[in-house]
Short mmCIF file of C-alpha atoms in Angstrom, two decimals:
data_model
loop_
_atom_site.label_atom_id
_atom_site.label_comp_id
_atom_site.label_asym_id
_atom_site.label_seq_id
_atom_site.Cartn_x
_atom_site.Cartn_y
_atom_site.Cartn_z
CA MET A 1 -48.84 -46.04 -48.00
CA THR A 2 -46.80 -44.89 -50.84
CA GLN A 3 -49.27 -41.92 -51.38
CA ARG A 4 -49.05 -41.14 -47.19
CA MET A 5 -45.57 -40.96 -47.55
CA CYS A 6 -45.39 -39.01 -50.43
CA ALA A 7 -48.06 -36.15 -49.00
CA VAL A 8 -45.42 -36.41 -45.75
CA LEU A 9 -42.40 -35.50 -47.72
CA ALA A 10 -44.78 -32.89 -49.81
CA LEU A 11 -45.73 -31.40 -46.46
CA LEU A 12 -42.37 -31.65 -44.58
CA LEU A 13 -40.96 -29.94 -48.12
CA LEU A 14 -43.62 -27.24 -47.68
CA ALA A 15 -43.01 -26.68 -44.44
CA GLY A 16 -39.61 -25.67 -44.47
CA CYS A 17 -40.85 -22.28 -46.08
CA ALA A 18 -43.92 -22.17 -44.30
CA SER A 19 -43.06 -22.45 -40.68
CA ASP A 20 -41.00 -19.38 -40.69
CA PRO A 21 -42.72 -17.02 -39.67
CA VAL A 22 -41.60 -13.01 -40.65
CA PRO A 23 -38.57 -12.41 -38.33
CA GLU A 24 -39.89 -9.41 -36.51
CA ALA A 25 -37.90 -9.39 -33.60
CA GLN A 26 -34.98 -10.34 -35.10
CA LEU A 27 -34.92 -7.17 -37.48
CA GLN A 28 -35.68 -5.07 -34.49
CA VAL A 29 -33.01 -6.73 -32.76
CA THR A 30 -30.50 -6.22 -35.82
CA GLU A 31 -31.74 -2.55 -36.10
CA ALA A 32 -31.09 -1.68 -32.18
CA ALA A 33 -27.29 -3.55 -32.40
CA LEU A 34 -27.05 -1.19 -35.34
CA VAL A 35 -28.05 2.18 -33.42
CA GLN A 36 -26.03 0.81 -30.66
CA ALA A 37 -22.90 0.35 -32.56
CA ARG A 38 -23.01 3.99 -34.28
CA ALA A 39 -24.01 5.16 -30.81
CA VAL A 40 -20.33 4.24 -29.44
CA GLY A 41 -18.51 5.70 -32.37
CA ALA A 42 -18.59 2.85 -35.00
CA GLY A 43 -18.13 4.57 -38.31
CA ALA A 44 -17.77 3.94 -42.08
CA GLU A 45 -14.03 2.77 -42.03
CA GLN A 46 -15.25 -0.35 -40.21
CA ALA A 47 -15.98 -3.30 -42.69
CA GLU A 48 -18.29 -4.88 -40.18
CA LEU A 49 -20.53 -1.83 -39.93
CA GLY A 50 -21.25 -1.60 -43.72
CA GLN A 51 -21.89 -5.68 -43.58
CA ALA A 52 -24.18 -5.29 -40.71
CA GLU A 53 -26.13 -2.15 -42.72
CA ALA A 54 -26.53 -4.21 -46.12
CA GLY A 55 -27.21 -7.33 -43.98
CA LEU A 56 -30.13 -5.87 -42.50
CA GLU A 57 -31.10 -4.20 -45.42
CA ALA A 58 -31.08 -7.34 -47.62
CA ALA A 59 -32.75 -9.04 -44.85
CA ARG A 60 -35.80 -6.46 -44.82
CA GLN A 61 -35.91 -7.40 -48.77
CA ALA A 62 -35.89 -10.62 -48.25
CA ALA A 63 -39.02 -10.10 -45.77
CA GLY A 64 -40.52 -8.25 -47.89
CA ARG A 65 -40.34 -11.21 -50.75
CA GLU A 66 -41.93 -13.11 -47.78
CA GLU A 67 -38.42 -15.10 -47.84
CA ASN A 68 -38.54 -15.19 -44.17
CA ARG A 69 -35.75 -18.10 -43.19
CA GLN A 70 -33.47 -16.47 -45.36
CA ALA A 71 -34.63 -12.56 -43.97
CA ARG A 72 -34.08 -13.95 -40.01
CA MET A 73 -30.96 -15.22 -41.06
CA LEU A 74 -29.63 -12.23 -42.92
CA ALA A 75 -30.51 -10.41 -39.68
CA GLU A 76 -29.10 -12.65 -37.40
CA ARG A 77 -25.57 -12.13 -39.05
CA ALA A 78 -26.10 -8.58 -39.26
CA GLU A 79 -26.95 -8.40 -35.36
CA LEU A 80 -23.63 -9.83 -35.06
CA ASP A 81 -21.61 -7.93 -37.53
CA ALA A 82 -23.00 -4.80 -36.08
CA ARG A 83 -22.15 -6.20 -32.39
CA LEU A 84 -18.27 -6.80 -33.20
CA ALA A 85 -18.23 -3.34 -34.89
CA GLU A 86 -19.69 -2.06 -31.71
CA ALA A 87 -16.72 -4.09 -29.64
CA GLN A 88 -14.21 -2.95 -32.16
CA ALA A 89 -15.14 0.66 -31.75
CA LEU A 90 -15.05 0.56 -27.83
CA THR A 91 -11.60 -0.67 -28.10
CA ALA A 92 -10.72 1.43 -30.58
CA LYS A 93 -11.70 4.36 -28.57
CA ASN A 94 -10.16 2.60 -25.13
CA ARG A 95 -6.77 2.55 -27.24
CA ALA A 96 -6.92 5.92 -28.57
CA GLN A 97 -7.43 7.15 -24.87
CA ILE A 98 -4.36 4.58 -24.19
CA ALA A 99 -2.06 6.59 -26.77
CA GLU A 100 -3.14 9.89 -25.47
CA LEU A 101 -2.27 9.42 -21.89
CA ARG A 102 1.15 7.66 -22.89
CA SER A 103 1.78 11.02 -24.40
CA GLU A 104 0.76 12.98 -21.62
CA LEU A 105 3.01 10.78 -19.34
CA ARG A 106 5.77 11.44 -21.56
CA ARG A 107 5.37 15.14 -21.02
CA LEU A 108 4.82 14.76 -17.32
CA ARG A 109 8.13 12.62 -17.30
CA THR A 110 9.64 15.32 -19.29
CA GLN A 111 8.52 18.11 -16.93
CA LEU A 112 9.90 16.24 -13.66
CA GLY A 113 13.11 15.57 -15.42
CA GLU A 114 13.42 19.44 -16.21
CA GLN A 115 12.91 20.09 -12.60
CA PRO A 116 15.61 21.38 -10.81
CA MET B 1 -50.53 -40.44 -37.31
CA THR B 2 -47.72 -42.30 -35.74
CA THR B 3 -47.54 -44.47 -38.85
CA SER B 4 -46.53 -41.29 -40.77
CA LEU B 5 -44.24 -40.32 -38.00
CA LYS B 6 -42.65 -43.63 -38.46
CA HIS B 7 -42.25 -43.02 -41.86
CA VAL B 8 -40.48 -39.59 -41.34
CA SER B 9 -38.45 -41.37 -38.75
CA LEU B 10 -37.47 -43.67 -41.41
CA TRP B 11 -36.83 -40.61 -44.04
CA LEU B 12 -34.73 -39.11 -41.69
CA THR B 13 -32.61 -42.25 -40.80
CA SER B 14 -31.86 -42.49 -44.77
CA LEU B 15 -31.22 -38.37 -44.41
CA ALA B 16 -28.74 -39.14 -41.77
CA LEU B 17 -27.22 -42.39 -43.43
CA LEU B 18 -26.81 -40.10 -46.56
CA ALA B 19 -25.15 -37.56 -44.79
CA GLY B 20 -22.85 -39.60 -43.20
CA CYS B 21 -21.01 -40.06 -46.88
CA ALA B 22 -21.64 -36.03 -46.81
CA ALA B 23 -19.59 -35.86 -43.59
CA HIS B 24 -16.53 -37.75 -44.91
CA GLY B 25 -16.01 -34.98 -47.58
CA THR B 26 -13.99 -31.91 -46.71
CA PRO B 27 -15.74 -29.65 -44.36
CA PRO B 28 -16.69 -26.50 -45.62
CA PRO B 29 -14.19 -23.92 -45.05
CA ALA B 30 -16.37 -21.97 -43.22
CA LEU B 31 -17.03 -24.36 -40.49
CA THR B 32 -13.11 -24.96 -40.34
CA GLN B 33 -12.67 -21.54 -39.87
CA ALA B 34 -14.81 -21.59 -36.90
CA ARG B 35 -13.74 -24.59 -35.25
CA SER B 36 -10.38 -23.06 -35.04
CA SER B 37 -11.63 -19.44 -33.88
CA TYR B 38 -13.36 -21.22 -30.93
CA GLN B 39 -10.43 -23.72 -30.10
CA GLN B 40 -7.89 -20.69 -29.75
CA LEU B 41 -10.66 -18.98 -27.88
CA ALA B 42 -11.71 -21.96 -25.97
CA ALA B 43 -7.96 -22.19 -24.59
CA ASP B 44 -7.60 -18.32 -23.25
CA SER B 45 -8.64 -18.15 -19.80
CA ALA B 46 -8.49 -14.52 -20.32
CA VAL B 47 -11.05 -14.40 -23.06
CA LEU B 48 -12.81 -17.06 -21.41
CA ALA B 49 -13.48 -14.76 -18.07
CA SER B 50 -14.29 -11.61 -19.38
CA ALA B 51 -16.65 -12.71 -21.98
CA PRO B 52 -17.94 -15.98 -20.89
CA LYS B 53 -21.40 -15.29 -22.59
CA ASP B 54 -20.23 -14.91 -26.09
CA VAL B 55 -17.59 -17.82 -25.95
CA MET B 56 -20.43 -19.78 -25.11
CA ARG B 57 -22.71 -18.76 -27.93
CA ALA B 58 -19.51 -19.12 -29.94
CA GLY B 59 -19.93 -22.69 -29.01
CA ASP B 60 -23.16 -23.42 -29.21
CA SER B 61 -23.17 -21.84 -32.98
CA LEU B 62 -20.40 -24.52 -33.57
CA GLU B 63 -21.89 -27.14 -32.44
CA ARG B 64 -25.12 -26.54 -34.37
CA ALA B 65 -22.73 -26.23 -37.35
CA GLU B 66 -21.14 -29.55 -36.84
CA ARG B 67 -24.17 -31.30 -36.37
CA LEU B 68 -26.11 -29.59 -39.42
CA ALA B 69 -22.37 -30.58 -41.28
CA SER B 70 -23.41 -34.42 -40.77
CA TYR B 71 -26.85 -34.07 -42.60
CA TRP B 72 -27.16 -33.62 -46.52
CA GLY B 73 -28.44 -30.55 -48.04
CA SER B 74 -27.65 -28.02 -44.90
CA ALA B 75 -25.00 -26.55 -46.67
CA GLU B 76 -26.43 -22.93 -46.00
CA ASP B 77 -27.51 -23.84 -42.75
CA VAL B 78 -24.08 -25.24 -41.63
CA GLU B 79 -22.05 -21.79 -43.47
CA HIS B 80 -24.59 -19.76 -41.46
CA TYR B 81 -24.09 -20.99 -37.82
CA ALA B 82 -20.52 -21.29 -38.73
CA TYR B 83 -20.61 -17.55 -39.66
CA LEU B 84 -22.03 -17.15 -36.20
CA SER B 85 -19.84 -18.81 -34.31
CA GLN B 86 -16.89 -16.96 -35.87
CA ARG B 87 -18.68 -13.88 -35.29
CA TYR B 88 -18.77 -14.57 -31.35
CA SER B 89 -15.57 -15.59 -31.39
CA ALA B 90 -14.60 -12.16 -32.29
CA ILE B 91 -16.57 -10.57 -30.63
CA ALA B 92 -15.47 -12.19 -27.35
CA ARG B 93 -11.65 -12.12 -28.46
CA GLU B 94 -12.56 -8.23 -28.94
CA HIS B 95 -14.49 -7.98 -25.53
CA SER B 96 -11.42 -9.46 -23.50
CA VAL B 97 -9.22 -7.40 -25.33
CA LEU B 98 -11.07 -4.24 -24.25
CA THR B 99 -11.00 -5.48 -20.67
CA ALA B 100 -7.05 -6.01 -21.04
CA GLU B 101 -6.86 -2.64 -22.18
CA GLN B 102 -9.13 -0.99 -20.02
CA GLN B 103 -6.71 -2.37 -17.20
CA GLN B 104 -4.33 -0.97 -18.39
CA LEU B 105 -5.89 2.56 -19.17
CA ALA B 106 -6.40 2.53 -15.46
CA ARG B 107 -2.78 1.79 -14.32
CA LEU B 108 -2.14 4.44 -16.55
CA GLN B 109 -4.08 6.87 -15.14
CA LEU B 110 -3.05 5.94 -11.84
CA GLU B 111 0.38 6.81 -13.09
CA ARG B 112 -0.85 10.26 -14.14
CA GLU B 113 -2.16 11.03 -10.98
CA ARG B 114 1.25 9.91 -9.37
CA LEU B 115 3.32 12.15 -11.94
CA GLN B 116 1.04 14.79 -11.22
CA LEU B 117 1.36 15.12 -7.90
CA ALA B 118 4.95 14.55 -7.82
CA LEU B 119 5.15 17.49 -10.42
CA ARG B 120 3.38 19.87 -8.42
CA GLU B 121 5.64 18.91 -5.60
CA ALA B 122 8.90 19.56 -7.71
CA ARG B 123 7.16 22.93 -8.81
CA LEU B 124 6.46 24.01 -5.17
CA ILE B 125 10.16 23.19 -4.22
CA GLY B 126 11.14 25.00 -7.26
CA VAL B 127 9.08 27.79 -6.04
CA GLN B 128 10.17 27.76 -2.27
CA GLN B 129 13.99 27.71 -3.78
CA GLN B 130 13.13 30.59 -6.26
CA GLY B 131 11.80 32.08 -3.06
CA LEU B 132 14.79 31.58 -0.70
CA TRP B 133 17.30 33.00 -3.91
CA LEU B 134 14.68 35.83 -3.79
CA GLU B 135 15.11 36.51 -0.51
CA GLU B 136 18.44 36.25 -0.03
CA GLN B 137 18.11 39.19 -2.96
CA MET B 138 16.22 40.60 -0.98
CA LEU B 139 18.32 40.54 2.18
CA SER B 140 21.42 41.51 0.38
CA LEU B 141 19.88 44.74 -0.78
CA ALA B 142 17.69 46.22 2.23
CA THR B 143 20.33 44.54 5.09
CA THR B 144 23.95 46.02 6.00
CA GLU B 145 26.58 43.60 7.48
CA THR B 146 27.06 45.68 10.86
CA GLU B 147 28.65 44.92 14.31
CA ARG B 148 25.14 43.72 15.05
CA GLY B 149 24.94 41.08 11.98
CA LEU B 150 22.81 41.41 9.29
CA VAL B 151 20.51 43.99 10.06
CA MET B 152 17.44 44.78 7.85
CA SER B 153 15.92 48.45 8.14
CA LEU B 154 12.38 48.79 7.51
CA GLY B 155 11.53 52.24 7.16
CA ASP B 156 9.40 55.24 8.10
CA VAL B 157 6.48 53.95 5.79
CA LEU B 158 5.69 51.29 7.86
CA PHE B 159 3.93 53.48 10.13
CA ASP B 160 2.08 56.86 10.50
CA ALA B 161 3.44 59.51 12.91
CA ASP B 162 2.78 58.84 16.53
CA ARG B 163 1.34 55.31 15.68
CA ALA B 164 1.97 51.85 16.28
CA GLU B 165 0.03 49.83 14.02
CA LEU B 166 1.23 48.23 11.01
CA LYS B 167 0.18 50.37 8.04
CA GLY B 168 -1.64 47.51 5.05
CA ALA B 169 1.18 48.35 2.78
CA ALA B 170 3.70 46.85 5.50
CA ASN B 171 2.05 43.89 5.39
CA ARG B 172 4.00 42.93 2.40
CA THR B 173 7.36 43.49 3.53
CA VAL B 174 6.60 41.43 6.99
CA LEU B 175 5.16 39.06 5.09
CA LYS B 176 8.42 38.68 3.13
CA LEU B 177 10.37 38.54 6.86
CA PHE B 178 8.13 35.79 7.56
CA GLN B 179 8.56 33.70 4.54
CA PHE B 180 12.60 34.43 5.17
CA LEU B 181 11.98 32.88 8.48
CA GLN B 182 10.15 29.96 7.67
CA LEU B 183 12.56 29.12 4.79
CA ASN B 184 15.52 29.61 8.04
CA PRO B 185 13.70 27.86 10.86
CA GLN B 186 17.26 28.21 12.56
CA ARG B 187 17.63 32.00 12.30
CA THR B 188 15.99 34.15 15.24
CA VAL B 189 15.46 37.48 14.70
CA ARG B 190 15.55 40.96 17.37
CA ILE B 191 13.22 43.50 16.17
CA GLU B 192 14.46 46.68 17.41
CA GLY B 193 12.47 50.01 17.11
CA TYR B 194 13.41 53.76 16.92
CA THR B 195 11.65 57.20 16.93
CA ASP B 196 13.59 60.55 16.03
CA ASN B 197 14.19 63.04 18.99
CA ARG B 198 10.68 65.01 19.01
CA GLY B 199 8.74 64.29 22.25
CA LEU B 200 9.56 63.26 25.34
CA ALA B 201 12.02 60.16 25.93
CA ASP B 202 9.89 57.65 27.70
CA ASP B 203 6.91 58.29 24.92
CA ASN B 204 9.46 57.75 22.12
CA LEU B 205 10.69 54.74 24.24
CA ALA B 206 7.42 53.29 24.61
CA LEU B 207 6.16 54.13 21.14
CA SER B 208 9.41 52.32 19.20
CA SER B 209 9.23 49.52 21.82
CA ALA B 210 5.09 49.17 20.67
CA ARG B 211 6.42 49.39 16.79
CA ALA B 212 8.85 46.39 17.41
CA GLN B 213 6.19 45.01 18.75
CA ALA B 214 3.78 44.90 16.20
CA VAL B 215 6.17 43.71 13.64
CA ALA B 216 6.69 40.70 15.84
CA ASP B 217 3.05 40.09 16.97
CA VAL B 218 2.16 39.84 12.81
CA LEU B 219 5.43 37.24 13.00
CA ILE B 220 3.80 35.34 15.61
CA ASP B 221 0.18 35.41 14.20
CA LEU B 222 1.75 34.14 10.84
CA GLY B 223 3.08 31.42 12.78
CA ILE B 224 6.80 32.11 13.76
CA ALA B 225 7.55 30.51 17.10
CA PRO B 226 8.03 33.68 19.33
CA GLU B 227 10.78 32.48 21.06
CA ARG B 228 12.64 33.04 17.93
CA ILE B 229 11.87 36.69 18.08
CA LYS B 230 13.11 39.13 20.54
CA VAL B 231 11.92 42.49 20.82
CA GLN B 232 13.68 46.05 22.20
CA GLY B 233 12.16 49.73 21.82
CA HIS B 234 15.35 52.08 21.66
CA GLY B 235 13.57 55.43 21.72
CA ALA B 236 15.48 58.39 20.05
CA ALA B 237 18.80 56.10 20.32
CA PHE B 238 21.33 55.68 17.59
CA PRO B 239 19.63 57.83 15.24
CA VAL B 240 21.02 57.04 11.61
CA ALA B 241 20.49 60.55 10.24
CA ALA B 242 21.01 64.08 11.92
CA ASN B 243 17.10 65.16 13.59
CA ALA B 244 17.76 68.48 11.98
CA SER B 245 15.51 68.16 8.82
CA SER B 246 12.57 66.35 8.82
CA ARG B 247 14.13 64.08 5.73
CA GLY B 248 16.64 62.87 8.57
CA ARG B 249 14.14 62.65 11.35
CA ALA B 250 11.96 60.11 8.92
CA GLN B 251 15.10 57.80 8.32
CA ASN B 252 15.21 57.48 12.12
CA ARG B 253 11.70 56.33 12.51
CA ARG B 254 12.40 53.02 11.46
CA VAL B 255 12.18 49.13 13.06
CA GLU B 256 15.26 47.14 12.49
CA ILE B 257 15.47 43.31 11.84
CA VAL B 258 18.51 41.77 13.59
CA PHE B 259 19.45 38.47 11.78
CA SER B 260 21.14 35.84 13.84
CA ASP B 261 23.47 33.68 12.07
CA GLU B 262 22.42 30.27 10.78
CA GLN B 263 22.79 28.60 13.87
CA GLY B 264 20.36 30.86 15.89
CA ARG B 265 22.93 33.28 17.57
CA LEU B 266 21.97 36.99 17.68
CA ALA B 267 24.40 39.62 18.29
CA PRO B 268 23.96 40.83 22.22
CA PRO B 269 21.74 43.72 22.43
CA ARG B 270 22.48 47.31 22.07
CA GLU B 271 23.32 49.59 25.36
#
């Protein structure tokens, strides 16, 4: 009885490591998120992009060491880092457009004011 | 197998009991942060509307972190899901900011269109006023105040000898006249043709009328109402210079535009 219980416990503990496959899909998803973030203009000035890059690298290394659970978690976090960087880049782009438009509107208003 | 399952469940129960103790301790800061981020998010209907999926994921991850926090030995997982939850919250917030600012951008673009239109109109008016000023300049230079009112003389250069067709170069002058009439819709004109004294009087009369009519036709073609234009041929009558010299004769071959006053009143025609 006790032996059995011990065996189950040992199995369970082992399972913790063994049941995690290499997170191939997640690594690809993270990679894609990074590509997408860069594509919309996320740059090195964003801490989140750096975090995503470092996270993906760490995830790959963990996968190389067969620490699959760790690799998956790192990759998941890196994916969201990249998606946040993407969202921030989009917001920044839009904000720059707003600023440009505002100064254009100021110019237009000045020109209109100068009309007789 | 069923017995082993029983044992597992027993073991899990004891874990849960242990966790019960753990949960009484202070929750990890990542979880606290994730909680407050999510609470702020869930209270913001704009975020909910613009990024429902990310809000939902933030909630799911938080729930997972909360559940794991009640288990012993899962600190790493709690940290992980709390991190994910916070990231989803941040992404949702960013999306909602973007949505709001995109709407702002669209409003500003509309405003720009409106202003550009207004500016174009203002410039057009400016050009017209400028044109008016130029026409007034032109008239004051080219016209003489006579007993017939304002008279503008279009010289011989408008027509070839014995021809009634306007020459190409003349069209610019007529175009100016057209602009002036367009800008002064109350004014009317009488277009009078004159010739030198060579040739038969009847031919000269016909030629002078045809020349005046040629100018009138262009104005009418351009869109001036025919009732604003009167046409009269005077032949060799009323010379402005002696017909003895070719220079004098050239001066006498002319079309004169007599302008009405601003109320459209024309001086009576010459007899």
